[in-house]
mmCIF file of C-alpha atoms in Angstrom:
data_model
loop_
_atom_site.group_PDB
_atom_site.id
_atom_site.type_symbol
_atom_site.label_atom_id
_atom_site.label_comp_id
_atom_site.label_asym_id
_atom_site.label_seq_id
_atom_site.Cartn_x
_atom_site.Cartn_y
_atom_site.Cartn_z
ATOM 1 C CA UNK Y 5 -2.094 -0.957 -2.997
ATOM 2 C CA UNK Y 6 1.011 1.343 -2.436
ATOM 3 C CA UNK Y 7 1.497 4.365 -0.141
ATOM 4 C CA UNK Y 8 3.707 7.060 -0.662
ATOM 5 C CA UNK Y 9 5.308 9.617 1.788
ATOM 6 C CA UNK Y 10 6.945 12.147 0.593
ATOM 7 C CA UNK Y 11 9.819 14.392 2.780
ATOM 8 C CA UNK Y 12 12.270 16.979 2.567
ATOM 9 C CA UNK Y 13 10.842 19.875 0.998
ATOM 10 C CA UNK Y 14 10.751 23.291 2.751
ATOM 11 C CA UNK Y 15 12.228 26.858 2.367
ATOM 12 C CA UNK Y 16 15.832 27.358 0.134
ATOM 13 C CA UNK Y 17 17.529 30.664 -1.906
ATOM 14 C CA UNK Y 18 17.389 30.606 -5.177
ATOM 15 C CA UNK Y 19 20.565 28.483 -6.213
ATOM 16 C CA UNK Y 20 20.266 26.098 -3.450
ATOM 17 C CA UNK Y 21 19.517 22.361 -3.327
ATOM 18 C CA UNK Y 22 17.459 20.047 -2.050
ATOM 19 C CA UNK Y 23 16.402 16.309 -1.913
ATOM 20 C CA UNK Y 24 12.917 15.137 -1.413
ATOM 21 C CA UNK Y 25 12.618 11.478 -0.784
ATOM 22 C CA UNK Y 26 9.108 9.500 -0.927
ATOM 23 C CA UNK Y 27 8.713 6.051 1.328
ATOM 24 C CA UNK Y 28 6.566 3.707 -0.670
ATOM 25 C CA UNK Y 29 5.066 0.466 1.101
ATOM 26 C CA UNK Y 30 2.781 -2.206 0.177
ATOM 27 C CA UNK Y 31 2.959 -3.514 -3.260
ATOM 28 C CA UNK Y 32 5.856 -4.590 -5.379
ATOM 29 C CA UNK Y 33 7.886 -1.238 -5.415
ATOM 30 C CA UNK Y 34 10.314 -2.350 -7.963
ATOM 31 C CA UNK Y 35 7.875 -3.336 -11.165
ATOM 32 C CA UNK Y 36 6.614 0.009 -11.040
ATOM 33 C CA UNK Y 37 6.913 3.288 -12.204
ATOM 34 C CA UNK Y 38 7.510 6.413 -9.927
ATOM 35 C CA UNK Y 39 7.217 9.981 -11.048
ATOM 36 C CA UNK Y 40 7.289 13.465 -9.390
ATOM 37 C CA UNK Y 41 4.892 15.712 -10.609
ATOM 38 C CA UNK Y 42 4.611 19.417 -8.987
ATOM 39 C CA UNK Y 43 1.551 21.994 -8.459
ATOM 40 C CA UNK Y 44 2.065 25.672 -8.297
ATOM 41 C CA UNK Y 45 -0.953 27.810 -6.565
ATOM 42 C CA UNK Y 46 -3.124 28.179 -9.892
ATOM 43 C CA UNK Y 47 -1.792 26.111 -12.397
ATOM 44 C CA UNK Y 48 -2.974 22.444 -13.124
ATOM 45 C CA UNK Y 49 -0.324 19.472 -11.805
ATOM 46 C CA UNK Y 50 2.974 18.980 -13.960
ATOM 47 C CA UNK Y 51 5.605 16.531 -14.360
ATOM 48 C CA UNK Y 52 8.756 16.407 -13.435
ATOM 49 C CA UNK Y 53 10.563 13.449 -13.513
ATOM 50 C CA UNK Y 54 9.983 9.527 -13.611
ATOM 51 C CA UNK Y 55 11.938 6.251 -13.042
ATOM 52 C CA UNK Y 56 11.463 2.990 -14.600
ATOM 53 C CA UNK Y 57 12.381 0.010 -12.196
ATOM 54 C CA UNK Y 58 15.437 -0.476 -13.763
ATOM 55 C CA UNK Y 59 16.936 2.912 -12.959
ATOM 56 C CA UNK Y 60 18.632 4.222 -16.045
ATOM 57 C CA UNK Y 61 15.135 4.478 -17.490
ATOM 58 C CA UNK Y 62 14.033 7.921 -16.594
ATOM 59 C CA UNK Y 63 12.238 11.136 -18.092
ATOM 60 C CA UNK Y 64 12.445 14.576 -17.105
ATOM 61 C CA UNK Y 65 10.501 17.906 -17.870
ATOM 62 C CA UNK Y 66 12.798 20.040 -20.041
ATOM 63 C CA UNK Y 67 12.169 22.732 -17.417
ATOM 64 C CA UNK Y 68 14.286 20.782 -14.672
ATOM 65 C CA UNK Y 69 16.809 18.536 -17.275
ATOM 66 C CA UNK Y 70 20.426 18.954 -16.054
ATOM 67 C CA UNK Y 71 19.333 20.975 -12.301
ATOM 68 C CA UNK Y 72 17.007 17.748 -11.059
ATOM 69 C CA UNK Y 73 18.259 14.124 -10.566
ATOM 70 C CA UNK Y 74 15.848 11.240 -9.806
ATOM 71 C CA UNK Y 75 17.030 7.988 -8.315
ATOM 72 C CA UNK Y 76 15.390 5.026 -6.495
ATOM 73 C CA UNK Y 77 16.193 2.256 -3.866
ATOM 74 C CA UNK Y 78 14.257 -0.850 -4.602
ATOM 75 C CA UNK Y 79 15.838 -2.316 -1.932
ATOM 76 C CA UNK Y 80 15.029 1.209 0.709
ATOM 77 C CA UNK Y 81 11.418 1.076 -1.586
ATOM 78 C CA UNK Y 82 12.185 5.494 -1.543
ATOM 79 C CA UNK Y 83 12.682 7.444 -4.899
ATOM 80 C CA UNK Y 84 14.627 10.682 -4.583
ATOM 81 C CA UNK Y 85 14.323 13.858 -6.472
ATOM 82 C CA UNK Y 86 17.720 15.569 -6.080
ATOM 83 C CA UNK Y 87 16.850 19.396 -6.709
ATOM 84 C CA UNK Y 88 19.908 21.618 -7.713
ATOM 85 C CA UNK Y 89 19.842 25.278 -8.717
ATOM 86 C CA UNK Y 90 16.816 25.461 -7.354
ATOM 87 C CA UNK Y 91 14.324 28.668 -8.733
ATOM 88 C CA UNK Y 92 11.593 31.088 -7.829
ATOM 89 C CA UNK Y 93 9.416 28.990 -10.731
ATOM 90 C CA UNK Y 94 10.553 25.715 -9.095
ATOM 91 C CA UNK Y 95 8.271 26.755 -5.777
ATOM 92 C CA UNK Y 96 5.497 24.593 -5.471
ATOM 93 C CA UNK Y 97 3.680 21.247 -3.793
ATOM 94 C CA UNK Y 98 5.707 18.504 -5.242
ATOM 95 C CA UNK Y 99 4.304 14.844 -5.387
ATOM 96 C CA UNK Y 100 5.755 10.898 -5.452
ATOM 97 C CA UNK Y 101 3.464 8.841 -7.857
ATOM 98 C CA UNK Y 102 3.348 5.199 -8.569
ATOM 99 C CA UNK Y 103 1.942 3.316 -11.571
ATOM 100 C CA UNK Y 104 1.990 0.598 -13.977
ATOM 101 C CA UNK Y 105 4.088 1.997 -16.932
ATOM 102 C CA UNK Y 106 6.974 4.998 -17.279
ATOM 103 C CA UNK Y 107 5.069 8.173 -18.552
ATOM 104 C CA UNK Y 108 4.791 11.664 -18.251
ATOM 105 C CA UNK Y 109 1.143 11.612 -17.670
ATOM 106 C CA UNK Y 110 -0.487 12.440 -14.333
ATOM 107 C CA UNK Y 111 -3.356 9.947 -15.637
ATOM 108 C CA UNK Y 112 -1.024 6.645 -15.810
ATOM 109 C CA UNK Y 113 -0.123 6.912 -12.494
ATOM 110 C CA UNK Y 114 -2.977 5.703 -9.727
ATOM 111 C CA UNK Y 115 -1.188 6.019 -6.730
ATOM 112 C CA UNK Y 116 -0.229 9.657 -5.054
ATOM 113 C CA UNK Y 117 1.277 10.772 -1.942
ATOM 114 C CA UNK Y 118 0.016 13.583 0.182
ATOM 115 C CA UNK Y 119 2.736 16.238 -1.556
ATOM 116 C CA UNK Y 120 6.000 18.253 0.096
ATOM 117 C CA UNK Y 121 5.830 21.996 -0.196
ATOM 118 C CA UNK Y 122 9.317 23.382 -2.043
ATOM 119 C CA UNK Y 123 9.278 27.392 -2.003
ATOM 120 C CA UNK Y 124 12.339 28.817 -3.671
ATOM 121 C CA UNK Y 125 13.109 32.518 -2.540
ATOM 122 C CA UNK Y 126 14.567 34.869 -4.830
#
């Protein structure tokens, strides 16, 4: 079993930054993959970005490349999602995810956390 909490998500301008950070505990934290997906009112759940264990493994939607940065401390067990030039589109429930393999998939990951709500004003 792992549990994820995710934190640091709230209110910023368009242009801003933020980092959310997601606390996973239980399981071997680094053999796994971790993604971020995100859910805006409406629309079905979307990726983001993912991390391999070994950290210079990672994907990202082409919607975020070169504005979003994900990182992880195996040692801390917490993956970041660094959010730069933050926009109105960005604004939505973002999640931490956990699973076997690096994908982009929401179905190869089998562990979520509860989300962090990101709204970007314009």
């Amino acid at each position: 079993q792992v549990q994820l909490v995710e934190s640091g998500g709230g209110l910023v301008q368009a242009g801003g930054s933020l980092r959310l950070s997601c606390a996973a505990s239980g399981r071997t934290f680094s053999s796994v993959a971790m993604g971020w997906f995100r859910q805006a009112p409406g629309k079905e759940r979307e990726f983001v970005a993912a991390s391999w264990w070994i950290g210079d493994i990672t994907y990202y939607a082409d919607s975020v490349k070169g504005r979003f940065t994900i990182s992880r401390d195996n040692a801390k067990k917490t993956v970041y999602l660094e959010m730069n030039s933050l926009k109105p589109e960005d604004t939505a429930v973002y999640y931490c995810a956990a699973g076997p393999r690096l994908s982009m998939r929401t179905s190869e990951y089998g562990y979520w956390g509860q989300g962090t709500q990101v709204t970007v004003s314009s």
